PDB file of C-alpha atoms in Angstrom:
ATOM      1  CA  UNK A   4      54.736  95.415  76.079  1.00 53.00           C
ATOM      2  CA  UNK A   5      52.097  92.901  77.183  1.00 50.00           C
ATOM      3  CA  UNK A   6      51.588  91.825  73.585  1.00 50.00           C
ATOM      4  CA  UNK A   7      55.304  91.300  73.172  1.00 46.00           C
ATOM      5  CA  UNK A   8      55.454  88.942  76.190  1.00 41.00           C
ATOM      6  CA  UNK A   9      52.333  87.138  75.022  1.00 41.00           C
ATOM      7  CA  UNK A  10      53.904  86.683  71.588  1.00 45.00           C
ATOM      8  CA  UNK A  11      57.197  85.563  73.139  1.00 38.00           C
ATOM      9  CA  UNK A  12      55.483  82.993  75.361  1.00 42.00           C
ATOM     10  CA  UNK A  13      53.501  81.735  72.361  1.00 45.00           C
ATOM     11  CA  UNK A  14      56.733  81.238  70.395  1.00 45.00           C
ATOM     12  CA  UNK A  15      58.268  79.298  73.284  1.00 44.00           C
ATOM     13  CA  UNK A  16      55.242  77.143  74.201  1.00 42.00           C
ATOM     14  CA  UNK A  17      54.201  75.972  70.716  1.00 43.00           C
ATOM     15  CA  UNK A  18      57.510  74.215  69.909  1.00 43.00           C
ATOM     16  CA  UNK A  19      57.442  72.542  73.340  1.00 38.00           C
ATOM     17  CA  UNK A  20      53.931  71.220  72.720  1.00 41.00           C
ATOM     18  CA  UNK A  21      54.961  69.969  69.289  1.00 46.00           C
ATOM     19  CA  UNK A  22      57.965  68.204  70.817  1.00 55.00           C
ATOM     20  CA  UNK A  23      55.743  66.510  73.443  1.00 71.00           C
ATOM     21  CA  UNK A  24      53.444  65.420  70.623  1.00 74.00           C
ATOM     22  CA  UNK A  25      56.346  63.875  68.709  1.00 87.00           C
ATOM     23  CA  UNK A  26      57.792  62.281  71.854  1.00 90.00           C
ATOM     24  CA  UNK A  27      54.454  60.598  72.537  1.00 92.00           C
ATOM     25  CA  UNK A  28      54.330  59.210  68.997  1.00 94.00           C
ATOM     26  CA  UNK A  29      57.947  58.059  69.141  1.00 94.00           C
ATOM     27  CA  UNK A  30      57.465  56.345  72.523  1.00 94.00           C
ATOM     28  CA  UNK A  31      54.413  54.468  71.322  1.00 95.00           C
ATOM     29  CA  UNK A  32      56.058  53.571  68.012  1.00 95.00           C
ATOM     30  CA  UNK A  33      59.062  52.293  69.947  1.00 95.00           C
ATOM     31  CA  UNK A  34      56.782  50.118  72.088  1.00 96.00           C
ATOM     32  CA  UNK A  35      54.991  48.809  68.974  1.00 95.00           C
ATOM     33  CA  UNK A  36      58.339  48.032  67.312  1.00 94.00           C
ATOM     34  CA  UNK A  37      59.660  46.264  70.407  1.00 95.00           C
ATOM     35  CA  UNK A  38      56.580  44.057  70.538  1.00 95.00           C
ATOM     36  CA  UNK A  39      57.051  43.189  66.869  1.00 94.00           C
ATOM     37  CA  UNK A  40      60.775  42.380  67.211  1.00 93.00           C
ATOM     38  CA  UNK A  41      59.957  40.241  70.266  1.00 94.00           C
ATOM     39  CA  UNK A  42      57.333  38.427  68.143  1.00 93.00           C
ATOM     40  CA  UNK A  43      54.491  39.486  70.443  1.00 95.00           C
ATOM     41  CA  UNK A  44      52.267  40.020  67.431  1.00 95.00           C
ATOM     42  CA  UNK A  45      48.909  39.700  69.181  1.00 95.00           C
ATOM     43  CA  UNK A  46      49.739  42.427  71.713  1.00 96.00           C
ATOM     44  CA  UNK A  47      51.366  44.658  69.078  1.00 96.00           C
ATOM     45  CA  UNK A  48      48.280  44.509  66.897  1.00 95.00           C
ATOM     46  CA  UNK A  49      45.819  44.780  69.801  1.00 95.00           C
ATOM     47  CA  UNK A  50      47.513  47.862  71.190  1.00 96.00           C
ATOM     48  CA  UNK A  51      48.790  49.622  68.091  1.00 96.00           C
ATOM     49  CA  UNK A  52      47.221  48.433  64.816  1.00 94.00           C
ATOM     50  CA  UNK A  53      44.942  50.757  62.909  1.00 93.00           C
ATOM     51  CA  UNK A  54      41.374  49.610  63.636  1.00 91.00           C
ATOM     52  CA  UNK A  55      40.261  50.347  60.056  1.00 91.00           C
ATOM     53  CA  UNK A  56      42.952  47.984  58.784  1.00 92.00           C
ATOM     54  CA  UNK A  57      41.820  45.299  61.226  1.00 93.00           C
ATOM     55  CA  UNK A  58      38.272  45.595  59.921  1.00 92.00           C
ATOM     56  CA  UNK A  59      39.579  44.662  56.471  1.00 92.00           C
ATOM     57  CA  UNK A  60      42.137  42.064  57.580  1.00 90.00           C
ATOM     58  CA  UNK A  61      41.203  40.496  60.935  1.00 93.00           C
ATOM     59  CA  UNK A  62      43.818  40.573  63.680  1.00 94.00           C
ATOM     60  CA  UNK A  63      43.625  36.791  64.162  1.00 95.00           C
ATOM     61  CA  UNK A  64      44.463  36.252  60.501  1.00 94.00           C
ATOM     62  CA  UNK A  65      47.429  38.643  60.658  1.00 92.00           C
ATOM     63  CA  UNK A  66      48.754  37.038  63.843  1.00 94.00           C
ATOM     64  CA  UNK A  67      48.453  33.565  62.297  1.00 94.00           C
ATOM     65  CA  UNK A  68      50.347  34.648  59.158  1.00 92.00           C
ATOM     66  CA  UNK A  69      53.082  36.371  61.190  1.00 90.00           C
ATOM     67  CA  UNK A  70      53.475  33.402  63.537  1.00 92.00           C
ATOM     68  CA  UNK A  71      53.675  31.042  60.579  1.00 90.00           C
ATOM     69  CA  UNK A  72      56.261  33.222  58.838  1.00 87.00           C
ATOM     70  CA  UNK A  73      58.427  33.887  61.902  1.00 88.00           C
ATOM     71  CA  UNK A  74      58.217  30.341  63.293  1.00 87.00           C
ATOM     72  CA  UNK A  75      58.747  28.484  60.038  1.00 85.00           C
ATOM     73  CA  UNK A  76      61.017  25.480  59.954  1.00 86.00           C
ATOM     74  CA  UNK A  77      62.209  26.578  56.504  1.00 87.00           C
ATOM     75  CA  UNK A  78      63.247  30.153  57.234  1.00 87.00           C
ATOM     76  CA  UNK A  79      64.672  32.078  60.166  1.00 91.00           C
ATOM     77  CA  UNK A  80      63.729  35.771  60.352  1.00 91.00           C
ATOM     78  CA  UNK A  81      64.989  38.278  62.885  1.00 92.00           C
ATOM     79  CA  UNK A  82      63.826  41.901  62.963  1.00 92.00           C
ATOM     80  CA  UNK A  83      66.141  44.479  64.496  1.00 92.00           C
ATOM     81  CA  UNK A  84      64.782  47.518  66.309  1.00 93.00           C
ATOM     82  CA  UNK A  85      64.111  50.481  64.009  1.00 94.00           C
ATOM     83  CA  UNK A  86      66.731  53.203  63.753  1.00 93.00           C
ATOM     84  CA  UNK A  87      66.885  56.697  62.279  1.00 94.00           C
ATOM     85  CA  UNK A  88      63.253  57.365  63.157  1.00 93.00           C
ATOM     86  CA  UNK A  89      61.970  60.610  61.630  1.00 95.00           C
ATOM     87  CA  UNK A  90      58.543  61.886  62.594  1.00 94.00           C
ATOM     88  CA  UNK A  91      57.442  64.437  60.032  1.00 93.00           C
ATOM     89  CA  UNK A  92      56.029  67.810  61.057  1.00 89.00           C
ATOM     90  CA  UNK A  93      53.020  67.827  58.764  1.00 88.00           C
ATOM     91  CA  UNK A  94      49.862  66.567  60.464  1.00 89.00           C
ATOM     92  CA  UNK A  95      46.931  65.809  58.218  1.00 88.00           C
ATOM     93  CA  UNK A  96      43.413  65.820  59.648  1.00 91.00           C
ATOM     94  CA  UNK A  97      40.796  63.661  57.966  1.00 88.00           C
ATOM     95  CA  UNK A  98      37.672  61.853  59.196  1.00 83.00           C
ATOM     96  CA  UNK A  99      38.186  62.910  62.837  1.00 88.00           C
ATOM     97  CA  UNK A 100      41.716  61.474  62.791  1.00 91.00           C
ATOM     98  CA  UNK A 101      45.114  63.061  62.771  1.00 93.00           C
ATOM     99  CA  UNK A 102      47.678  61.367  60.542  1.00 93.00           C
ATOM    100  CA  UNK A 103      51.437  61.810  60.524  1.00 95.00           C
ATOM    101  CA  UNK A 104      54.212  60.123  58.556  1.00 94.00           C
ATOM    102  CA  UNK A 105      57.126  58.322  60.173  1.00 95.00           C
ATOM    103  CA  UNK A 106      60.200  57.179  58.256  1.00 95.00           C
ATOM    104  CA  UNK A 107      62.668  54.704  59.712  1.00 95.00           C
ATOM    105  CA  UNK A 108      65.280  52.125  58.858  1.00 96.00           C
ATOM    106  CA  UNK A 109      65.207  48.540  59.981  1.00 95.00           C
ATOM    107  CA  UNK A 110      67.619  45.671  59.540  1.00 95.00           C
ATOM    108  CA  UNK A 111      66.311  42.184  58.899  1.00 94.00           C
ATOM    109  CA  UNK A 112      68.292  38.958  59.155  1.00 95.00           C
ATOM    110  CA  UNK A 113      67.046  35.995  57.139  1.00 91.00           C
ATOM    111  CA  UNK A 114      68.405  32.481  56.927  1.00 90.00           C
ATOM    112  CA  UNK A 115      66.884  29.954  54.543  1.00 88.00           C
ATOM    113  CA  UNK A 116      67.114  26.441  55.937  1.00 83.00           C
ATOM    114  CA  UNK A 117      65.840  24.808  52.765  1.00 73.00           C
ATOM    115  CA  UNK A 118      68.809  24.495  50.424  1.00 72.00           C
ATOM    116  CA  UNK A 119      66.816  23.943  47.210  1.00 75.00           C
ATOM    117  CA  UNK A 120      67.789  27.392  45.908  1.00 74.00           C
ATOM    118  CA  UNK A 121      71.377  28.501  45.769  1.00 83.00           C
ATOM    119  CA  UNK A 122      72.582  31.408  47.884  1.00 85.00           C
ATOM    120  CA  UNK A 123      73.289  33.332  44.675  1.00 88.00           C
ATOM    121  CA  UNK A 124      69.695  32.901  43.438  1.00 87.00           C
ATOM    122  CA  UNK A 125      68.291  33.937  46.807  1.00 88.00           C
ATOM    123  CA  UNK A 126      70.615  36.933  46.922  1.00 89.00           C
ATOM    124  CA  UNK A 127      69.486  38.039  43.459  1.00 91.00           C
ATOM    125  CA  UNK A 128      65.803  37.637  44.430  1.00 89.00           C
ATOM    126  CA  UNK A 129      66.237  39.613  47.654  1.00 91.00           C
ATOM    127  CA  UNK A 130      68.182  42.348  45.872  1.00 92.00           C
ATOM    128  CA  UNK A 131      65.413  42.670  43.305  1.00 91.00           C
ATOM    129  CA  UNK A 132      62.921  43.112  46.141  1.00 89.00           C
ATOM    130  CA  UNK A 133      64.934  45.380  48.474  1.00 91.00           C
ATOM    131  CA  UNK A 134      67.520  47.003  46.216  1.00 90.00           C
ATOM    132  CA  UNK A 135      70.957  45.857  45.173  1.00 92.00           C
ATOM    133  CA  UNK A 136      72.876  47.813  47.818  1.00 94.00           C
ATOM    134  CA  UNK A 137      70.488  46.848  50.628  1.00 95.00           C
ATOM    135  CA  UNK A 138      71.172  43.105  50.767  1.00 95.00           C
ATOM    136  CA  UNK A 139      74.354  41.229  51.586  1.00 94.00           C
ATOM    137  CA  UNK A 140      74.987  37.552  52.204  1.00 93.00           C
ATOM    138  CA  UNK A 141      77.189  36.480  55.103  1.00 93.00           C
ATOM    139  CA  UNK A 142      78.645  33.218  53.894  1.00 91.00           C
ATOM    140  CA  UNK A 143      80.123  32.466  57.323  1.00 93.00           C
ATOM    141  CA  UNK A 144      76.732  32.555  59.106  1.00 91.00           C
ATOM    142  CA  UNK A 145      74.411  31.793  56.185  1.00 89.00           C
ATOM    143  CA  UNK A 146      72.346  34.909  56.909  1.00 92.00           C
ATOM    144  CA  UNK A 147      71.122  37.474  54.430  1.00 93.00           C
ATOM    145  CA  UNK A 148      71.309  40.956  55.957  1.00 96.00           C
ATOM    146  CA  UNK A 149      68.742  43.380  54.608  1.00 95.00           C
ATOM    147  CA  UNK A 150      68.601  47.131  55.187  1.00 95.00           C
ATOM    148  CA  UNK A 151      65.071  48.420  54.728  1.00 94.00           C
ATOM    149  CA  UNK A 152      63.674  51.930  54.605  1.00 93.00           C
ATOM    150  CA  UNK A 153      60.099  51.912  55.865  1.00 93.00           C
ATOM    151  CA  UNK A 154      57.216  54.340  56.034  1.00 94.00           C
ATOM    152  CA  UNK A 155      54.578  54.181  58.737  1.00 94.00           C
ATOM    153  CA  UNK A 156      51.476  56.286  59.068  1.00 94.00           C
ATOM    154  CA  UNK A 157      50.520  57.033  62.661  1.00 96.00           C
ATOM    155  CA  UNK A 158      46.968  58.037  63.356  1.00 94.00           C
ATOM    156  CA  UNK A 159      45.037  59.141  66.418  1.00 95.00           C
ATOM    157  CA  UNK A 160      41.683  60.611  67.270  1.00 92.00           C
ATOM    158  CA  UNK A 161      42.853  62.136  70.545  1.00 90.00           C
ATOM    159  CA  UNK A 162      46.603  62.743  70.006  1.00 88.00           C
ATOM    160  CA  UNK A 163      47.315  60.414  72.935  1.00 90.00           C
ATOM    161  CA  UNK A 164      46.696  56.892  71.637  1.00 94.00           C
ATOM    162  CA  UNK A 165      48.506  56.347  68.367  1.00 96.00           C
ATOM    163  CA  UNK A 166      47.969  53.505  65.919  1.00 96.00           C
ATOM    164  CA  UNK A 167      50.433  52.509  63.218  1.00 96.00           C
ATOM    165  CA  UNK A 168      50.145  51.236  59.665  1.00 93.00           C
ATOM    166  CA  UNK A 169      53.280  50.161  57.824  1.00 92.00           C
ATOM    167  CA  UNK A 170      52.971  51.145  54.177  1.00 91.00           C
ATOM    168  CA  UNK A 171      53.690  48.392  51.683  1.00 88.00           C
ATOM    169  CA  UNK A 172      53.329  48.901  47.928  1.00 85.00           C
ATOM    170  CA  UNK A 173      51.434  45.633  47.522  1.00 87.00           C
ATOM    171  CA  UNK A 174      48.831  46.784  50.049  1.00 87.00           C
ATOM    172  CA  UNK A 175      48.036  50.170  48.515  1.00 87.00           C
ATOM    173  CA  UNK A 176      44.594  49.060  47.236  1.00 88.00           C
ATOM    174  CA  UNK A 177      43.634  48.146  50.826  1.00 87.00           C
ATOM    175  CA  UNK A 178      45.364  51.163  52.370  1.00 89.00           C
ATOM    176  CA  UNK A 179      43.366  53.539  50.152  1.00 89.00           C
ATOM    177  CA  UNK A 180      40.333  52.641  52.255  1.00 88.00           C
ATOM    178  CA  UNK A 181      41.617  54.436  55.368  1.00 90.00           C
ATOM    179  CA  UNK A 182      44.973  56.167  54.745  1.00 88.00           C
ATOM    180  CA  UNK A 183      44.748  59.687  53.254  1.00 87.00           C
ATOM    181  CA  UNK A 184      45.556  59.703  49.555  1.00 86.00           C
ATOM    182  CA  UNK A 185      48.258  62.320  50.079  1.00 83.00           C
ATOM    183  CA  UNK A 186      50.449  59.798  51.914  1.00 83.00           C
ATOM    184  CA  UNK A 187      49.915  57.082  49.325  1.00 84.00           C
ATOM    185  CA  UNK A 188      50.522  59.157  46.209  1.00 79.00           C
ATOM    186  CA  UNK A 189      53.899  60.278  47.562  1.00 70.00           C
ATOM    187  CA  UNK A 190      54.817  56.712  48.552  1.00 65.00           C
ATOM    188  CA  UNK A 191      57.176  55.223  45.989  1.00 54.00           C
TER     189      UNK A 191
END
């Protein structure tokens, strides 16, 4: 009978611990995302960027590029908070780190202030990049609305402080340096 209660308590406790683990990741990812949507890039990267990534691309350089892009006089970009966040169950351990995949959706609003290209040309370009059904043009406001599906890899050495790397196809050669191959080979 003792073994039965021990087994029963094990079955109850393990899912609770896993849920706490996921809640911690989701809370930190939410904080990271809020900092990014509020354009607090320096703090977002200081608190939540993967340190291996920052050794390859310095934080100051990333912050400068993001500030230039988001504060451009030629383009207006607004990131919405991520939605439909899914933290996968599979945890991969490699090089004293635990890695876990997060999928989410994010809406982006873009308005081009430079009228050299027509709205139709811009729409076609954005649809080629993000998918035909993921981009619409609001003629009334002049904004392009983009639905994106993103993949982030969270990693931690202590399961308390999580760092995040957004996977981008163009960055795969760099990401191979510190993201487990398993995540990259399944990334389409």
